[in-house]
Short mmCIF file of C-alpha atoms and ligand atoms in Angstrom, two decimals:
data_model
loop_
_atom_site.label_atom_id
_atom_site.label_comp_id
_atom_site.label_asym_id
_atom_site.label_seq_id
_atom_site.Cartn_x
_atom_site.Cartn_y
_atom_site.Cartn_z
CA MET A 1 36.16 -0.26 -19.92
CA ALA A 2 32.74 1.23 -18.67
CA SER A 3 30.32 1.54 -21.36
CA ASP A 4 29.34 5.50 -22.29
CA LYS A 5 26.09 5.14 -21.55
CA ARG A 6 24.60 5.55 -17.59
CA LYS A 7 22.23 3.17 -16.46
CA GLN A 8 18.90 5.34 -16.24
CA ILE A 9 16.92 4.88 -13.25
CA LYS A 10 13.94 6.23 -12.94
CA ILE A 11 12.44 8.22 -9.60
CA PHE A 12 9.25 7.92 -7.83
CA ASP A 13 8.46 10.98 -5.21
CA ILE A 14 6.13 9.12 -3.07
CA THR A 15 5.77 12.39 -0.51
CA LEU A 16 2.30 12.89 -1.75
CA ARG A 17 0.93 10.09 -0.89
CA ASP A 18 2.72 7.36 1.29
CA GLY A 19 4.83 10.42 2.52
CA SER A 20 1.53 12.05 4.05
CA GLN A 21 0.48 8.91 4.90
CA SER A 22 3.73 7.51 6.49
CA LYS A 23 4.43 10.62 9.01
CA VAL A 24 0.73 13.02 9.34
CA ALA A 25 -1.92 10.05 8.74
CA THR A 26 -2.84 10.97 5.38
CA ARG A 27 -4.18 14.62 6.78
CA ILE A 28 -2.38 16.90 4.00
CA LYS A 29 -5.44 18.47 2.30
CA LEU A 30 -5.39 19.00 -1.87
CA GLU A 31 -4.24 22.50 -1.76
CA ASP A 32 -1.80 21.94 0.77
CA LEU A 33 -0.27 19.18 -1.78
CA LEU A 34 -0.46 21.15 -4.89
CA LYS A 35 2.10 23.89 -3.41
CA VAL A 36 5.13 20.35 -3.18
CA ALA A 37 3.12 18.73 -6.56
CA ARG A 38 4.16 22.78 -8.35
CA LYS A 39 7.51 22.38 -7.66
CA LEU A 40 8.10 18.71 -8.07
CA ALA A 41 6.26 18.85 -11.73
CA GLU A 42 9.53 20.71 -12.65
CA SER A 43 11.58 18.22 -10.55
CA GLY A 44 12.26 15.66 -13.33
CA ILE A 45 11.46 12.85 -11.76
CA TYR A 46 9.71 10.50 -13.76
CA GLY A 47 7.00 8.98 -11.18
CA ALA A 48 5.24 10.70 -8.48
CA GLU A 49 2.74 8.37 -6.01
CA THR A 50 -0.35 11.34 -5.74
CA TRP A 51 -3.64 8.84 -4.92
CA GLY A 52 -4.84 5.44 -3.88
CA GLY A 53 -4.32 3.78 -0.35
CA ALA A 54 -6.19 5.53 2.90
CA THR A 55 -5.83 8.85 0.51
CA PHE A 56 -9.74 7.80 -0.61
CA ASP A 57 -10.67 6.47 2.70
CA VAL A 58 -9.28 9.72 4.73
CA CYS A 59 -11.37 11.73 2.17
CA VAL A 60 -14.30 10.83 2.05
CA ARG A 61 -14.32 10.11 6.11
CA TYR A 62 -12.53 12.96 7.10
CA LEU A 63 -10.81 15.70 4.76
CA ARG A 64 -14.92 16.03 3.41
CA GLU A 65 -12.39 16.39 0.17
CA ASP A 66 -13.65 14.85 -3.59
CA PRO A 67 -10.93 12.36 -3.54
CA TRP A 68 -10.93 11.96 -7.27
CA GLU A 69 -10.76 16.26 -7.51
CA ARG A 70 -7.63 15.48 -5.85
CA ALA A 71 -6.56 12.71 -8.65
CA ARG A 72 -7.72 15.38 -11.03
CA ALA A 73 -6.07 18.30 -9.15
CA LEU A 74 -2.27 16.30 -8.79
CA LYS A 75 -2.19 15.50 -12.21
CA GLY A 76 -2.69 18.44 -13.84
CA ALA A 77 -0.37 20.29 -11.77
CA MET A 78 2.28 17.54 -12.60
CA PRO A 79 1.68 16.91 -16.47
CA LYS A 80 4.21 15.74 -17.48
CA VAL A 81 5.02 12.95 -14.78
CA LYS A 82 3.42 9.46 -14.63
CA ASN A 83 0.86 9.68 -11.16
CA MET A 84 0.99 6.25 -9.29
CA MET A 85 -1.59 5.13 -6.96
CA LEU A 86 -1.73 2.24 -4.59
CA ILE A 87 -4.85 0.02 -5.49
CA ARG A 88 -5.47 -2.96 -2.54
CA GLY A 89 -6.38 -5.85 -5.75
CA GLN A 90 -9.89 -6.21 -5.09
CA ASN A 91 -10.04 -4.40 -2.36
CA LEU A 92 -9.93 -1.25 -4.36
CA VAL A 93 -9.48 1.37 -1.62
CA ALA A 94 -11.62 -0.03 0.96
CA TYR A 95 -10.90 -3.19 3.37
CA SER A 96 -12.76 -6.29 1.30
CA ASN A 97 -13.49 -7.63 -1.77
CA PHE A 98 -15.50 -5.80 -4.27
CA ALA A 99 -17.31 -7.16 -7.43
CA ASP A 100 -15.42 -7.76 -10.62
CA ASP A 101 -17.95 -4.46 -12.95
CA VAL A 102 -17.10 -2.69 -9.29
CA VAL A 103 -13.60 -3.39 -9.91
CA GLU A 104 -13.63 -2.04 -13.51
CA LYS A 105 -15.38 0.98 -13.16
CA PHE A 106 -13.18 1.60 -10.52
CA VAL A 107 -10.49 1.67 -12.84
CA GLU A 108 -11.89 3.47 -15.44
CA ALA A 109 -12.74 6.31 -13.57
CA ALA A 110 -9.08 6.90 -11.67
CA ALA A 111 -7.79 6.69 -15.12
CA ARG A 112 -10.29 9.38 -16.06
CA ASN A 113 -9.47 11.48 -13.31
CA GLY A 114 -5.27 11.57 -14.14
CA ILE A 115 -3.90 8.10 -12.57
CA ASP A 116 -1.21 6.84 -14.92
CA VAL A 117 0.12 3.68 -13.28
CA PHE A 118 -1.49 1.61 -10.56
CA ARG A 119 0.53 -0.64 -8.23
CA ILE A 120 -1.62 -3.50 -7.54
CA PHE A 121 -1.15 -5.24 -3.84
CA ASP A 122 -3.11 -8.34 -2.11
CA ALA A 123 -2.77 -8.70 1.51
CA LEU A 124 -2.52 -12.11 0.81
CA ASP A 125 0.31 -12.08 -2.27
CA ASP A 126 -2.74 -14.39 -3.92
CA THR A 127 -2.27 -13.32 -7.54
CA ARG A 128 -6.20 -14.45 -8.61
CA ASN A 129 -7.06 -11.02 -6.42
CA HIS A 130 -4.81 -8.82 -9.22
CA GLU A 131 -6.33 -10.40 -12.01
CA THR A 132 -9.22 -8.10 -12.37
CA VAL A 133 -7.85 -4.45 -11.70
CA ILE A 134 -4.93 -6.05 -13.92
CA ARG A 135 -6.98 -6.33 -17.00
CA ALA A 136 -9.29 -3.35 -16.40
CA VAL A 137 -5.78 -1.72 -16.26
CA LYS A 138 -5.25 -3.09 -19.83
CA ALA A 139 -8.48 -2.18 -21.30
CA VAL A 140 -8.11 1.39 -20.23
CA GLY A 141 -4.25 1.68 -21.61
CA LYS A 142 -2.76 2.32 -18.33
CA THR A 143 0.69 0.82 -16.96
CA SER A 144 -0.35 -2.09 -14.11
CA GLU A 145 2.33 -2.62 -11.73
CA GLY A 146 1.93 -5.83 -10.15
CA ALA A 147 3.36 -5.71 -6.16
CA VAL A 148 4.95 -8.34 -4.24
CA CYS A 149 4.73 -8.29 -0.30
CA TYR A 150 7.82 -8.56 1.06
CA THR A 151 7.80 -9.97 4.74
CA ILE A 152 9.87 -12.15 6.93
CA SER A 153 7.79 -15.41 7.75
CA PRO A 154 10.30 -19.05 7.46
CA VAL A 155 7.42 -19.59 3.81
CA HIS A 156 8.73 -16.47 2.60
CA THR A 157 12.27 -17.66 0.53
CA ILE A 158 13.78 -15.20 -2.32
CA GLU A 159 12.50 -18.28 -4.29
CA LYS A 160 8.88 -18.03 -3.49
CA PHE A 161 8.83 -13.67 -3.66
CA VAL A 162 10.35 -14.54 -7.32
CA SER A 163 7.78 -17.04 -8.38
CA LYS A 164 4.92 -14.66 -7.14
CA ALA A 165 6.15 -12.16 -9.63
CA ARG A 166 6.85 -14.93 -12.14
CA GLU A 167 2.79 -15.16 -11.78
CA LEU A 168 2.48 -11.56 -12.28
CA GLU A 169 4.16 -10.65 -15.27
CA ASP A 170 2.19 -14.38 -16.33
CA LYS A 171 -1.24 -12.39 -16.24
CA GLY A 172 0.25 -9.35 -17.60
CA VAL A 173 1.60 -6.50 -15.83
CA ASP A 174 3.89 -4.13 -17.16
CA GLN A 175 6.24 -3.67 -14.66
CA ILE A 176 6.67 -5.81 -10.79
CA ALA A 177 7.55 -4.11 -7.14
CA ILE A 178 8.70 -4.76 -4.60
CA LYS A 179 6.56 -3.18 -1.49
CA ASP A 180 8.12 -3.52 1.64
CA MET A 181 5.63 -2.14 3.62
CA ALA A 182 6.95 -2.32 7.09
CA GLY A 183 10.72 -1.25 6.48
CA LEU A 184 12.24 -4.82 7.06
CA ILE A 185 14.27 -5.88 3.84
CA ASP A 186 18.20 -5.08 4.41
CA PRO A 187 20.47 -4.49 1.54
CA TRP A 188 21.78 -7.73 1.35
CA THR A 189 18.29 -9.17 0.66
CA THR A 190 17.34 -5.99 -1.68
CA PHE A 191 20.55 -7.01 -3.87
CA LYS A 192 19.55 -11.09 -4.20
CA LEU A 193 16.10 -10.42 -4.49
CA VAL A 194 16.55 -7.86 -7.38
CA SER A 195 19.47 -9.90 -8.99
CA SER A 196 17.36 -13.04 -9.51
CA LEU A 197 14.04 -10.89 -10.01
CA LYS A 198 15.90 -9.43 -13.16
CA LYS A 199 17.13 -12.48 -14.18
CA ALA A 200 13.29 -14.28 -14.11
CA VAL A 201 11.01 -12.10 -15.26
CA GLY A 202 11.43 -9.41 -17.88
CA VAL A 203 9.37 -6.12 -17.05
CA PRO A 204 11.12 -3.48 -14.89
CA ILE A 205 11.59 -3.39 -11.38
CA HIS A 206 10.61 -0.76 -8.37
CA LEU A 207 11.97 -0.92 -5.52
CA HIS A 208 9.60 0.30 -2.83
CA THR A 209 10.59 0.26 1.07
CA HIS A 210 10.28 2.59 4.37
CA ASP A 211 13.40 3.45 6.21
CA ASN A 212 12.14 2.17 9.93
CA CYS A 213 15.01 0.12 10.44
CA GLY A 214 17.37 2.84 8.89
CA MET A 215 17.77 0.11 6.54
CA GLY A 216 16.26 2.22 3.55
CA MET A 217 18.80 4.23 1.50
CA MET A 218 21.15 1.13 1.56
CA SER A 219 17.96 -1.01 0.31
CA ALA A 220 17.98 1.47 -2.45
CA LEU A 221 21.26 1.57 -3.64
CA LYS A 222 21.79 -2.17 -3.13
CA ALA A 223 19.03 -2.55 -5.48
CA ALA A 224 20.30 -0.18 -7.65
CA GLU A 225 23.65 -1.83 -7.82
CA ALA A 226 21.75 -4.45 -8.97
CA GLY A 227 19.71 -3.04 -11.97
CA CYS A 228 16.42 -1.76 -10.19
CA ASP A 229 14.76 0.11 -12.81
CA MET A 230 12.53 2.24 -10.43
CA ILE A 231 13.65 3.73 -6.83
CA ASP A 232 10.87 5.00 -4.16
CA THR A 233 11.44 8.04 -2.18
CA VAL A 234 10.02 10.85 -0.23
CA LEU A 235 11.65 14.62 -0.24
CA SER A 236 14.05 15.51 2.84
CA PRO A 237 11.72 16.58 5.36
CA PHE A 238 9.24 13.44 5.01
CA SER A 239 12.03 10.78 4.40
CA GLY A 240 13.68 8.30 7.06
CA GLY A 241 12.44 6.45 9.93
CA THR A 242 8.41 5.01 9.47
CA GLY A 243 9.28 6.85 6.10
CA HIS A 244 10.82 6.68 2.79
CA PRO A 245 14.42 7.40 1.75
CA CYS A 246 15.60 10.48 0.41
CA THR A 247 14.86 11.66 -2.94
CA GLU A 248 17.20 14.46 -2.96
CA SER A 249 20.40 12.72 -1.37
CA LEU A 250 19.34 9.69 -3.32
CA VAL A 251 19.49 10.90 -6.78
CA PHE A 252 23.05 12.92 -5.51
CA SER A 253 24.43 9.52 -4.58
CA LEU A 254 23.07 7.89 -7.90
CA GLU A 255 24.70 10.44 -10.10
CA ARG A 256 27.93 9.90 -8.13
CA PHE A 257 27.83 6.45 -8.35
CA GLY A 258 27.13 7.44 -12.16
CA TYR A 259 22.94 6.42 -12.25
CA GLU A 260 21.45 8.27 -14.88
CA THR A 261 18.36 9.77 -12.92
CA ASN A 262 16.89 12.99 -15.45
CA CYS A 263 16.50 15.38 -11.94
CA ASN A 264 16.89 18.40 -10.96
CA LEU A 265 18.70 18.81 -7.85
CA LYS A 266 18.07 22.43 -7.55
CA ARG A 267 14.57 22.28 -8.13
CA LEU A 268 14.01 19.43 -5.85
CA THR A 269 15.98 21.53 -2.92
CA GLU A 270 12.72 23.81 -3.30
CA ALA A 271 9.92 21.28 -3.09
CA ALA A 272 11.21 20.23 -0.43
CA GLU A 273 11.49 23.66 1.42
CA ALA A 274 7.51 23.91 -0.20
CA ALA A 275 7.23 19.70 1.93
CA LYS A 276 8.72 21.31 5.12
CA VAL A 277 6.00 23.69 4.88
CA VAL A 278 3.84 21.94 4.48
CA ARG A 279 4.50 19.23 7.28
CA ALA A 280 4.70 21.50 9.73
CA LEU A 281 0.99 22.62 9.43
CA TYR A 282 0.08 19.38 9.98
CA SER A 283 2.13 18.92 13.35
CA GLU A 284 -1.05 17.88 15.48
CA PHE A 285 -1.13 14.78 13.35
CA GLU A 286 2.12 13.47 14.37
CA ALA A 287 2.83 10.30 15.74
CA PRO A 288 4.82 10.84 19.07
CA TYR A 289 7.71 9.18 17.23
CA SER A 290 8.17 8.67 13.44
CA GLY A 291 12.19 7.68 13.57
CA VAL A 292 14.19 4.96 13.06
CA ASP A 293 13.20 1.86 15.50
CA ALA A 294 15.43 -1.14 14.72
CA ARG A 295 13.55 -3.16 17.41
CA MET A 296 10.88 -4.47 14.59
CA LEU A 297 14.76 -6.43 13.33
CA VAL A 298 13.59 -8.81 16.24
CA THR A 299 10.19 -8.18 16.58
CA GLN A 300 8.66 -8.39 13.29
CA ILE A 301 6.31 -6.30 13.58
CA PRO A 302 5.48 -3.15 11.50
CA GLY A 303 6.46 0.11 13.27
CA GLY A 304 2.60 1.13 12.08
CA VAL A 305 0.86 -1.77 13.70
CA MET A 306 2.90 -0.77 16.92
CA SER A 307 1.70 2.81 16.90
CA ASN A 308 -1.46 1.73 16.70
CA LEU A 309 -1.90 -1.25 18.57
CA THR A 310 -0.19 1.74 22.03
CA SER A 311 -2.79 3.71 21.87
CA GLN A 312 -5.66 1.14 21.31
CA LEU A 313 -4.34 0.11 24.50
CA LYS A 314 -3.88 3.18 25.88
CA GLN A 315 -6.98 3.87 25.04
CA GLN A 316 -8.35 1.05 26.97
CA ASN A 317 -6.29 1.32 29.70
CA ALA A 318 -4.23 -2.19 29.19
CA LEU A 319 -1.01 -0.96 28.41
CA ASP A 320 0.48 -3.22 30.32
CA ARG A 321 -0.88 -6.27 28.40
CA LEU A 322 1.72 -4.72 25.46
CA GLU A 323 4.55 -7.43 25.59
CA GLU A 324 2.18 -10.08 25.68
CA ILE A 325 0.31 -9.09 22.60
CA LEU A 326 3.74 -9.18 20.90
CA LYS A 327 4.30 -12.59 22.01
CA GLU A 328 0.87 -13.47 20.27
CA ILE A 329 1.00 -12.06 18.00
CA PRO A 330 3.33 -14.11 15.54
CA ARG A 331 1.42 -17.26 16.39
CA VAL A 332 -2.00 -15.73 15.24
CA ARG A 333 0.26 -15.13 12.37
CA GLU A 334 1.15 -18.70 12.19
CA ASP A 335 -2.09 -19.63 12.41
CA LEU A 336 -3.77 -17.71 9.39
CA GLY A 337 -0.39 -18.81 6.94
CA TYR A 338 1.83 -16.20 8.02
CA ILE A 339 0.41 -13.62 6.38
CA PRO A 340 2.11 -10.67 5.45
CA LEU A 341 1.27 -7.97 7.82
CA VAL A 342 -0.27 -4.84 5.69
CA THR A 343 -4.09 -3.18 5.67
CA PRO A 344 -6.04 -5.31 5.91
CA THR A 345 -4.40 -8.04 7.56
CA SER A 346 -2.83 -6.69 9.88
CA GLN A 347 -5.58 -5.07 11.46
CA ILE A 348 -6.91 -8.30 11.46
CA VAL A 349 -3.78 -10.73 13.08
CA VAL A 350 -3.45 -7.70 15.81
CA SER A 351 -7.28 -7.46 16.87
CA GLN A 352 -7.08 -11.56 16.99
CA ALA A 353 -4.26 -11.52 19.39
CA THR A 354 -5.50 -8.89 21.78
CA PHE A 355 -9.01 -10.82 21.12
CA ASN A 356 -7.08 -14.07 23.00
CA VAL A 357 -4.63 -11.91 25.28
CA MET A 358 -7.95 -10.37 26.85
CA LEU A 359 -9.97 -13.84 26.86
CA GLY A 360 -8.23 -16.58 26.54
CA ARG A 361 -6.91 -18.06 23.31
CA TYR A 362 -9.71 -18.27 20.33
CA LYS A 363 -12.80 -18.52 23.50
CA ILE A 364 -13.65 -15.38 20.18
CA ILE A 365 -12.54 -16.05 17.12
CA ALA A 366 -13.50 -12.38 14.86
CA ASN A 367 -15.69 -12.45 12.11
CA HIS A 368 -12.46 -10.99 9.70
CA THR A 369 -9.91 -13.74 11.53
CA ALA A 370 -13.42 -16.41 10.31
CA ASN A 371 -13.45 -15.25 6.66
CA LEU A 372 -9.53 -15.32 6.45
CA LEU A 373 -9.86 -19.13 7.64
CA LYS A 374 -12.50 -20.20 5.44
CA GLY A 375 -10.60 -18.52 2.35
CA MET A 376 -13.09 -16.08 1.50
CA TYR A 377 -9.41 -13.49 1.20
CA GLY A 378 -7.94 -16.14 -1.07
CA GLU A 379 -5.06 -18.16 -0.74
CA THR A 380 -2.94 -17.49 2.58
CA PRO A 381 1.19 -18.17 1.88
CA ALA A 382 0.72 -21.20 3.78
CA PRO A 383 -2.01 -23.14 4.76
CA VAL A 384 -3.90 -21.92 8.16
CA ASN A 385 -4.34 -23.98 11.70
CA LYS A 386 -6.54 -27.25 9.87
CA GLU A 387 -8.17 -27.47 13.88
CA LEU A 388 -9.25 -23.54 13.86
CA GLN A 389 -10.97 -23.72 10.51
CA LYS A 390 -12.73 -26.51 11.15
CA LYS A 391 -14.20 -25.00 13.88
CA VAL A 392 -15.46 -22.01 12.10
CA LEU A 393 -16.70 -23.56 8.95
CA LYS A 394 -18.67 -25.68 11.18
CA GLY A 395 -19.29 -28.53 8.41
CA GLU A 396 -19.39 -26.49 5.38
CA GLN A 397 -16.43 -26.39 2.83
CA PRO A 398 -13.52 -23.74 2.70
CA VAL A 399 -13.75 -21.16 -0.33
CA THR A 400 -11.20 -22.53 -2.98
CA VAL A 401 -11.98 -19.81 -6.27
CA ARG A 402 -10.63 -16.75 -6.87
CA PRO A 403 -12.82 -15.45 -3.98
CA ALA A 404 -14.76 -12.74 -5.89
CA GLU A 405 -16.32 -14.83 -8.38
CA LEU A 406 -18.74 -15.43 -5.31
CA ILE A 407 -19.31 -11.84 -5.34
CA PRO A 408 -22.37 -10.94 -7.46
CA PRO A 409 -22.34 -7.52 -10.19
CA MET A 410 -22.74 -4.10 -8.23
CA TRP A 411 -23.15 -1.80 -10.58
CA GLY A 412 -26.56 -2.26 -12.38
CA GLU A 413 -28.07 -1.98 -9.11
CA LEU A 414 -25.96 0.59 -7.76
CA ARG A 415 -26.72 2.96 -11.18
CA ASN A 416 -30.19 2.42 -10.42
CA LYS A 417 -30.10 4.00 -7.26
CA PHE A 418 -28.11 6.66 -8.12
CA PRO A 419 -29.90 7.27 -11.55
CA GLU A 420 -28.74 11.21 -10.91
CA LEU A 421 -24.78 10.66 -9.61
CA SER A 422 -21.64 10.40 -11.93
CA ASP A 423 -19.65 7.36 -12.13
CA GLU A 424 -17.33 8.93 -9.05
CA GLU A 425 -20.12 9.89 -6.64
CA ILE A 426 -21.29 6.34 -7.04
CA LEU A 427 -18.30 4.58 -6.18
CA ILE A 428 -17.85 6.56 -3.47
CA HIS A 429 -21.23 5.09 -2.59
CA ALA A 430 -20.05 1.56 -3.28
CA ILE A 431 -16.31 1.54 -1.77
CA PHE A 432 -17.24 3.53 1.75
CA PRO A 433 -21.39 3.03 1.89
CA HIS A 434 -21.53 4.02 5.52
CA GLU A 435 -19.65 7.45 5.10
CA ALA A 436 -21.17 8.65 1.95
CA PRO A 437 -24.21 10.30 3.40
CA GLY A 438 -22.03 12.23 5.67
CA TYR A 439 -19.65 12.64 3.28
CA PHE A 440 -22.18 13.97 0.84
CA GLU A 441 -24.26 16.05 3.16
CA ALA A 442 -21.33 17.95 4.00
CA ARG A 443 -19.73 18.57 0.62
CA LYS A 444 -23.69 20.26 -0.11
CO1 CO B 1 4.81 1.85 1.83
#
């Protein structure tokens, strides 16, 4: 007989961060995010992703909106909901490593401004790049979630993902996320991976997937069946395709299967109505197509990468080279040790592949590619191409220590340089030094 105690599944609605990022290029302003947040507040969701990822960059660079105020205001609108941010390990919310003391200051400030859960990932899945953030999150008494990037390659097996999760658990994370940023995980693999993780680690498991290939909802359901503890979803107007499984329909389905989500479907529907009105305000930022595109099952090139590449080539009048570049991407990825395609590695792989096609293979090795080959981003999932590595090292030794060990402390100098500013303001200067002056000028 089935037990009376219904299995609890915690719903994280991620409309306000990844939903906005996936559908309207992160352009939604705080006042509009708040319209949705106020409705979500009473819907019974356990968590909401509100911050991090591209939001900080877009706030500073384009919206000229105070990113810290955004974190505070969204927490203020949803005080009972766990507010989550996506943090790129030692890269914080930018594209290269910061000194440990800057990482600590950033985490303190984020916590102070309302972030409860820190989802930490590293583009290389080198867990040494998670360490400082994990320690800093612990120090402020918040929840650390270590993410394992899901990707497909000859070296990425269930065992490899599980061993990464174990490493993260050993380093002290409170929960583990499967981060399927490109919507490539299929329902069978999801079941297998979540079941294996439930056996191998003692902390809760959280699934993050997209619906690019149309498998998001199936994978979410199989994750639940395998004992997954938390699942990311977005409100219906942002769901599907480049977005994520739909909050309302997953809640409805899980309840029918006998799981408990504590969500109120009527309230969620009201939040979805608000989200629909908001999305319509940002139609100029919509991609030409954001539905399901199952080509990725064959090309394994994420949808976001595809659309960026297409628009870049269009600008350069070189759209006719697209097919060649698509063929070159997996070759570059192999040379670079089968790194997952996620920010910033996806940009590195795509730029190098474009150079290779336009100018000849590795006639030019981009700076970022060279740094990756030198080990400056950390250890790659498989060894990099030795010949290329030799070429960029020019007799030097590759980096084998945790990359941030090589970055001297920066906070003291920053403090001295900006004696009048708050930690939050200094962090904007530290993270986006080129954009900060324009940002502060515009804020005046
Ligand atoms: Co995502």
